[in-house]
PDB file of C-alpha atoms in Angstrom:
ATOM      1  CA  MET A1044      49.701 195.834  23.210  1.00  0.00           C
ATOM      2  CA  THR A1045      52.622 197.775  22.611  1.00  0.00           C
ATOM      3  CA  LYS A1046      56.288 196.718  24.520  1.00  0.00           C
ATOM      4  CA  GLU A1047      55.358 199.142  27.452  1.00  0.00           C
ATOM      5  CA  ASP A1048      52.142 197.653  27.576  1.00  0.00           C
ATOM      6  CA  LYS A1049      53.389 194.133  27.866  1.00  0.00           C
ATOM      7  CA  ARG A1050      56.211 195.588  30.463  1.00  0.00           C
ATOM      8  CA  LYS A1051      53.143 197.188  32.726  1.00  0.00           C
ATOM      9  CA  HIS A1052      51.032 194.303  32.344  1.00  0.00           C
ATOM     10  CA  ILE A1053      54.311 191.556  34.040  1.00  0.00           C
ATOM     11  CA  LEU A1054      54.611 194.344  36.718  1.00  0.00           C
ATOM     12  CA  ASP A1055      51.016 194.058  37.828  1.00  0.00           C
ATOM     13  CA  THR A1056      51.471 190.398  37.329  1.00  0.00           C
ATOM     14  CA  ALA A1057      54.410 190.559  39.380  1.00  0.00           C
ATOM     15  CA  GLU A1058      52.815 192.490  42.005  1.00  0.00           C
ATOM     16  CA  LYS A1059      49.948 190.974  42.171  1.00  0.00           C
ATOM     17  CA  MET A1060      51.944 187.293  43.345  1.00  0.00           C
ATOM     18  CA  PHE A1061      55.378 188.700  45.526  1.00  0.00           C
ATOM     19  CA  ALA A1062      52.478 190.631  47.849  1.00  0.00           C
ATOM     20  CA  ALA A1063      50.188 187.054  47.873  1.00  0.00           C
ATOM     21  CA  PHE A1064      53.119 184.788  48.287  1.00  0.00           C
ATOM     22  CA  GLY A1065      56.683 186.884  49.362  1.00  0.00           C
ATOM     23  CA  TYR A1066      59.632 187.440  47.252  1.00  0.00           C
ATOM     24  CA  GLU A1067      60.620 183.264  47.811  1.00  0.00           C
ATOM     25  CA  GLY A1068      57.240 182.337  47.345  1.00  0.00           C
ATOM     26  CA  ALA A1069      56.609 183.519  44.070  1.00  0.00           C
ATOM     27  CA  SER A1070      58.613 181.547  40.721  1.00  0.00           C
ATOM     28  CA  THR A1071      59.391 183.181  38.486  1.00  0.00           C
ATOM     29  CA  ARG A1072      57.371 179.888  36.109  1.00  0.00           C
ATOM     30  CA  GLN A1073      54.752 181.101  38.002  1.00  0.00           C
ATOM     31  CA  LEU A1074      54.556 184.852  36.874  1.00  0.00           C
ATOM     32  CA  ALA A1075      55.364 183.701  33.216  1.00  0.00           C
ATOM     33  CA  SER A1076      52.342 182.132  33.900  1.00  0.00           C
ATOM     34  CA  GLU A1077      50.519 184.818  35.079  1.00  0.00           C
ATOM     35  CA  ALA A1078      51.431 187.505  32.956  1.00  0.00           C
ATOM     36  CA  GLY A1079      50.362 184.654  29.837  1.00  0.00           C
ATOM     37  CA  VAL A1080      54.360 185.864  28.694  1.00  0.00           C
ATOM     38  CA  ASN A1081      56.724 183.045  28.205  1.00  0.00           C
ATOM     39  CA  MET A1082      60.372 183.138  30.559  1.00  0.00           C
ATOM     40  CA  ALA A1083      62.149 183.787  27.262  1.00  0.00           C
ATOM     41  CA  MET A1084      60.017 186.865  27.432  1.00  0.00           C
ATOM     42  CA  LEU A1085      60.530 187.723  31.255  1.00  0.00           C
ATOM     43  CA  ASN A1086      64.405 187.702  31.147  1.00  0.00           C
ATOM     44  CA  TYR A1087      63.648 189.910  28.240  1.00  0.00           C
ATOM     45  CA  TYR A1088      62.801 192.530  30.063  1.00  0.00           C
ATOM     46  CA  PHE A1089      64.002 192.440  33.499  1.00  0.00           C
ATOM     47  CA  GLY A1090      66.530 189.667  33.108  1.00  0.00           C
ATOM     48  CA  SER A1091      66.440 187.767  36.508  1.00  0.00           C
ATOM     49  CA  LYS A1092      63.341 188.373  39.081  1.00  0.00           C
ATOM     50  CA  GLU A1093      65.799 190.238  41.492  1.00  0.00           C
ATOM     51  CA  SER A1094      65.216 192.517  39.115  1.00  0.00           C
ATOM     52  CA  LEU A1095      61.704 192.362  38.781  1.00  0.00           C
ATOM     53  CA  LEU A1096      60.623 192.513  42.382  1.00  0.00           C
ATOM     54  CA  GLN A1097      63.597 195.806  42.449  1.00  0.00           C
ATOM     55  CA  ALA A1098      60.915 197.289  39.602  1.00  0.00           C
ATOM     56  CA  VAL A1099      58.241 196.638  40.862  1.00  0.00           C
ATOM     57  CA  LEU A1100      58.541 198.209  44.138  1.00  0.00           C
ATOM     58  CA  GLU A1101      60.727 201.231  42.794  1.00  0.00           C
ATOM     59  CA  ARG A1102      57.038 202.485  40.904  1.00  0.00           C
ATOM     60  CA  ARG A1103      55.210 202.089  44.373  1.00  0.00           C
ATOM     61  CA  ILE A1104      58.153 203.917  45.775  1.00  0.00           C
ATOM     62  CA  ALA A1105      58.217 206.209  43.361  1.00  0.00           C
ATOM     63  CA  GLY A1106      54.453 206.848  43.092  1.00  0.00           C
ATOM     64  CA  MET A1107      54.621 207.467  47.107  1.00  0.00           C
ATOM     65  CA  ARG A1108      57.912 210.353  46.505  1.00  0.00           C
ATOM     66  CA  ASN A1109      56.311 212.134  43.859  1.00  0.00           C
ATOM     67  CA  GLN A1110      52.601 212.429  45.976  1.00  0.00           C
ATOM     68  CA  LEU A1111      54.928 213.949  48.816  1.00  0.00           C
ATOM     69  CA  GLU A1112      57.225 216.310  46.077  1.00  0.00           C
ATOM     70  CA  GLU A1113      54.130 217.820  45.351  1.00  0.00           C
ATOM     71  CA  ALA A1114      52.818 218.043  48.680  1.00  0.00           C
ATOM     72  CA  LYS A1115      56.301 220.339  49.980  1.00  0.00           C
ATOM     73  CA  GLU A1116      55.720 221.996  46.892  1.00  0.00           C
ATOM     74  CA  VAL A1117      52.075 223.463  47.610  1.00  0.00           C
ATOM     75  CA  ASN A1118      51.508 227.285  48.528  1.00  0.00           C
ATOM     76  CA  ALA A1119      50.713 226.174  51.664  1.00  0.00           C
ATOM     77  CA  SER A1120      52.361 225.978  55.561  1.00  0.00           C
ATOM     78  CA  ALA A1121      54.108 224.338  56.624  1.00  0.00           C
ATOM     79  CA  TRP A1122      51.359 222.503  58.790  1.00  0.00           C
ATOM     80  CA  GLU A1123      49.231 222.018  55.962  1.00  0.00           C
ATOM     81  CA  LYS A1124      51.463 220.086  53.608  1.00  0.00           C
ATOM     82  CA  LEU A1125      52.513 217.821  56.651  1.00  0.00           C
ATOM     83  CA  ASN A1126      49.047 217.255  57.004  1.00  0.00           C
ATOM     84  CA  ARG A1127      49.138 216.351  53.701  1.00  0.00           C
ATOM     85  CA  ALA A1128      52.401 214.274  54.058  1.00  0.00           C
ATOM     86  CA  LEU A1129      50.749 211.852  56.580  1.00  0.00           C
ATOM     87  CA  GLU A1130      47.720 211.035  54.349  1.00  0.00           C
ATOM     88  CA  ILE A1131      49.649 210.817  52.223  1.00  0.00           C
ATOM     89  CA  TYR A1132      52.027 207.953  54.196  1.00  0.00           C
ATOM     90  CA  LEU A1133      48.895 206.531  55.618  1.00  0.00           C
ATOM     91  CA  ASN A1134      46.777 205.519  52.913  1.00  0.00           C
ATOM     92  CA  ARG A1135      49.901 204.593  50.129  1.00  0.00           C
ATOM     93  CA  VAL A1136      50.403 202.038  53.504  1.00  0.00           C
ATOM     94  CA  SER A1137      47.147 200.497  53.810  1.00  0.00           C
ATOM     95  CA  ALA A1138      46.459 200.327  50.654  1.00  0.00           C
ATOM     96  CA  ASN A1139      49.426 198.220  49.805  1.00  0.00           C
ATOM     97  CA  ASN A1140      50.007 196.656  52.575  1.00  0.00           C
ATOM     98  CA  SER A1141      51.615 193.751  51.309  1.00  0.00           C
ATOM     99  CA  PHE A1142      54.409 195.395  49.715  1.00  0.00           C
ATOM    100  CA  HIS A1143      55.463 197.668  52.778  1.00  0.00           C
ATOM    101  CA  ARG A1144      56.310 194.382  54.288  1.00  0.00           C
ATOM    102  CA  ILE A1145      58.723 192.865  51.678  1.00  0.00           C
ATOM    103  CA  ILE A1146      59.943 196.365  51.242  1.00  0.00           C
ATOM    104  CA  TYR A1147      60.915 196.308  54.974  1.00  0.00           C
ATOM    105  CA  ARG A1148      61.502 192.761  54.896  1.00  0.00           C
ATOM    106  CA  GLU A1149      64.523 192.877  52.732  1.00  0.00           C
ATOM    107  CA  ILE A1150      65.813 195.716  53.667  1.00  0.00           C
ATOM    108  CA  SER A1151      66.430 194.130  57.636  1.00  0.00           C
ATOM    109  CA  LEU A1152      67.588 190.860  56.245  1.00  0.00           C
ATOM    110  CA  ASN A1153      70.101 192.652  54.008  1.00  0.00           C
ATOM    111  CA  GLN A1154      69.967 188.997  52.067  1.00  0.00           C
ATOM    112  CA  ARG A1155      70.086 191.355  48.543  1.00  0.00           C
ATOM    113  CA  SER A1156      72.879 193.343  49.306  1.00  0.00           C
ATOM    114  CA  THR A1157      71.726 195.249  46.245  1.00  0.00           C
ATOM    115  CA  LEU A1158      68.340 195.426  46.150  1.00  0.00           C
ATOM    116  CA  SER A1159      67.685 196.541  49.814  1.00  0.00           C
ATOM    117  CA  TYR A1160      71.113 199.224  48.916  1.00  0.00           C
ATOM    118  CA  PHE A1161      68.463 200.385  46.015  1.00  0.00           C
ATOM    119  CA  LEU A1162      65.276 200.430  48.328  1.00  0.00           C
ATOM    120  CA  SER A1163      66.986 202.041  52.176  1.00  0.00           C
ATOM    121  CA  GLU A1164      67.630 204.855  49.940  1.00  0.00           C
ATOM    122  CA  ASN A1165      64.438 205.624  47.422  1.00  0.00           C
ATOM    123  CA  VAL A1166      63.033 205.083  51.102  1.00  0.00           C
ATOM    124  CA  PHE A1167      64.862 207.642  53.167  1.00  0.00           C
ATOM    125  CA  ARG A1168      64.309 209.854  49.895  1.00  0.00           C
ATOM    126  CA  ASN A1169      60.320 209.578  50.573  1.00  0.00           C
ATOM    127  CA  VAL A1170      61.091 210.187  54.906  1.00  0.00           C
ATOM    128  CA  GLN A1171      63.899 213.147  53.746  1.00  0.00           C
ATOM    129  CA  THR A1172      60.390 215.165  52.092  1.00  0.00           C
ATOM    130  CA  ILE A1173      58.671 215.525  55.519  1.00  0.00           C
ATOM    131  CA  MET A1174      61.819 216.351  57.748  1.00  0.00           C
ATOM    132  CA  ASP A1175      62.024 218.984  54.876  1.00  0.00           C
ATOM    133  CA  ILE A1176      58.787 219.651  56.021  1.00  0.00           C
ATOM    134  CA  ILE A1177      58.977 219.433  59.768  1.00  0.00           C
ATOM    135  CA  ARG A1178      63.134 221.430  59.330  1.00  0.00           C
ATOM    136  CA  GLU A1179      61.066 224.172  56.914  1.00  0.00           C
ATOM    137  CA  GLY A1180      58.010 224.483  60.225  1.00  0.00           C
ATOM    138  CA  ILE A1181      60.604 225.199  61.959  1.00  0.00           C
ATOM    139  CA  GLN A1182      63.257 227.320  60.403  1.00  0.00           C
ATOM    140  CA  ASP A1183      59.833 230.596  59.628  1.00  0.00           C
ATOM    141  CA  SER A1184      59.175 228.949  63.223  1.00  0.00           C
ATOM    142  CA  SER A1185      55.035 228.684  62.804  1.00  0.00           C
ATOM    143  CA  PHE A1186      56.871 224.945  64.678  1.00  0.00           C
ATOM    144  CA  ARG A1187      59.003 224.794  67.998  1.00  0.00           C
ATOM    145  CA  LYS A1188      62.681 223.598  68.190  1.00  0.00           C
ATOM    146  CA  VAL A1189      61.911 219.558  67.971  1.00  0.00           C
ATOM    147  CA  ASP A1190      63.998 216.475  67.553  1.00  0.00           C
ATOM    148  CA  VAL A1191      63.342 216.897  63.653  1.00  0.00           C
ATOM    149  CA  GLU A1192      64.779 212.863  62.856  1.00  0.00           C
ATOM    150  CA  MET A1193      63.135 211.562  66.501  1.00  0.00           C
ATOM    151  CA  THR A1194      59.515 213.085  64.425  1.00  0.00           C
ATOM    152  CA  ALA A1195      59.802 211.516  61.579  1.00  0.00           C
ATOM    153  CA  ALA A1196      60.651 208.742  63.240  1.00  0.00           C
ATOM    154  CA  SER A1197      57.824 208.461  65.835  1.00  0.00           C
ATOM    155  CA  ILE A1198      55.073 209.852  62.276  1.00  0.00           C
ATOM    156  CA  LEU A1199      57.118 206.530  60.523  1.00  0.00           C
ATOM    157  CA  GLY A1200      56.949 204.498  63.174  1.00  0.00           C
ATOM    158  CA  THR A1201      53.098 204.627  65.088  1.00  0.00           C
ATOM    159  CA  ILE A1202      51.712 203.987  61.030  1.00  0.00           C
ATOM    160  CA  TYR A1203      53.727 201.024  60.583  1.00  0.00           C
ATOM    161  CA  TYR A1204      54.033 199.231  63.543  1.00  0.00           C
ATOM    162  CA  LEU A1205      50.157 199.205  63.667  1.00  0.00           C
ATOM    163  CA  LEU A1206      48.981 198.107  59.942  1.00  0.00           C
ATOM    164  CA  ASN A1207      52.213 195.682  59.845  1.00  0.00           C
ATOM    165  CA  SER A1208      51.337 194.192  63.576  1.00  0.00           C
ATOM    166  CA  GLU A1209      48.101 193.456  62.475  1.00  0.00           C
ATOM    167  CA  GLN A1210      47.915 190.522  65.752  1.00  0.00           C
ATOM    168  CA  VAL A1211      49.024 193.063  67.944  1.00  0.00           C
ATOM    169  CA  ALA A1212      47.434 195.549  66.769  1.00  0.00           C
ATOM    170  CA  ALA A1213      43.769 193.988  66.788  1.00  0.00           C
ATOM    171  CA  ARG A1214      43.623 193.053  70.212  1.00  0.00           C
ATOM    172  CA  LEU A1215      45.614 196.941  70.916  1.00  0.00           C
ATOM    173  CA  LEU A1216      43.266 198.717  69.084  1.00  0.00           C
ATOM    174  CA  ASP A1217      39.680 196.222  69.521  1.00  0.00           C
ATOM    175  CA  THR A1218      39.202 196.140  65.379  1.00  0.00           C
ATOM    176  CA  ASP A1219      40.260 193.587  62.393  1.00  0.00           C
ATOM    177  CA  PHE A1220      42.679 194.430  60.437  1.00  0.00           C
ATOM    178  CA  GLN A1221      41.464 191.573  58.108  1.00  0.00           C
ATOM    179  CA  ASP A1222      38.727 193.946  57.869  1.00  0.00           C
ATOM    180  CA  GLN A1223      39.255 196.296  54.806  1.00  0.00           C
ATOM    181  CA  ALA A1224      36.787 198.125  55.243  1.00  0.00           C
ATOM    182  CA  ALA A1225      37.278 198.606  59.663  1.00  0.00           C
ATOM    183  CA  VAL A1226      40.365 199.759  58.853  1.00  0.00           C
ATOM    184  CA  ASP A1227      38.937 202.999  56.169  1.00  0.00           C
ATOM    185  CA  THR A1228      36.567 202.655  58.406  1.00  0.00           C
ATOM    186  CA  GLU A1229      38.049 203.191  62.248  1.00  0.00           C
ATOM    187  CA  ILE A1230      41.690 202.154  62.081  1.00  0.00           C
ATOM    188  CA  LYS A1231      43.421 204.658  59.053  1.00  0.00           C
ATOM    189  CA  PRO A1232      41.037 208.238  61.100  1.00  0.00           C
ATOM    190  CA  ARG A1233      41.928 206.313  64.301  1.00  0.00           C
ATOM    191  CA  ILE A1234      45.475 206.957  62.918  1.00  0.00           C
ATOM    192  CA  LYS A1235      45.059 210.577  61.497  1.00  0.00           C
ATOM    193  CA  LYS A1236      43.374 211.971  64.335  1.00  0.00           C
ATOM    194  CA  PHE A1237      45.860 210.401  66.093  1.00  0.00           C
ATOM    195  CA  LEU A1238      49.534 211.921  64.807  1.00  0.00           C
ATOM    196  CA  HIS A1239      47.727 215.170  64.048  1.00  0.00           C
ATOM    197  CA  ASP A1240      46.677 216.071  67.892  1.00  0.00           C
ATOM    198  CA  TYR A1241      50.189 214.624  69.428  1.00  0.00           C
ATOM    199  CA  LEU A1242      52.234 216.951  66.393  1.00  0.00           C
ATOM    200  CA  GLN A1243      49.528 219.334  66.747  1.00  0.00           C
ATOM    201  CA  ALA A1244      50.274 219.372  70.676  1.00  0.00           C
ATOM    202  CA  TYR A1245      54.691 218.851  69.889  1.00  0.00           C
ATOM    203  CA  LEU A1246      55.254 221.376  67.515  1.00  0.00           C
ATOM    204  CA  MET A1247      53.255 224.383  68.418  1.00  0.00           C
ATOM    205  CA  HIS A1248      54.280 226.882  69.957  1.00  0.00           C
ATOM    206  CA  HIS A1249      53.024 226.722  73.592  1.00  0.00           C
ATOM    207  CA  ASP A1250      51.464 229.379  74.858  1.00  0.00           C
ATOM    208  CA  SER A1251      53.938 230.290  77.419  1.00  0.00           C
ATOM    209  CA  GLU A1252      57.331 230.177  74.979  1.00  0.00           C
ATOM    210  CA  LYS A1253      55.387 232.863  73.917  1.00  0.00           C
ATOM    211  CA  GLN A1254      55.850 235.432  77.081  1.00  0.00           C
TER     212      GLN A1254
END
């Protein structure tokens, strides 16, 4: 196994451990044992538990950022780009729900200032891509002149609230959020349709505005 393969294996293992036990609950000895490496090797690759968490989260955030940037650069209308970006966000958050909880917990608690700053900067870059698409639509007059920042906050707030407040959302939508099949076949399509209809009504020009 090459150094890169070994590093990836440690990251894959740490990802599962952090998702299962959280940052505080996953000890470095547990992480090393699960990955089949000794503490010296774990420290060699990452130096500290915080650096390991940062590497795990950076990989997740970078993956989403690359997909969002690709959606932003496709040869399509701003409306089509926005819908692609929303689907990317929805798919990745629902598939990696535990990690998005860790991300926002770290940002909100601000207990590890260096990590919190890193996360907030990188998460904002992803949000910025969505705002860029909305601004593009406003600039080419396909969208109304709306509050771009509040629009982005409304989009992400809907997704994160429903997928990260499972007990309340389960009662609100009368669906078992522990059932991944139900999330995939019922919740995700419902969120997607709501956001599509909401944004279409909010962003698109009304007939009265064209007169």
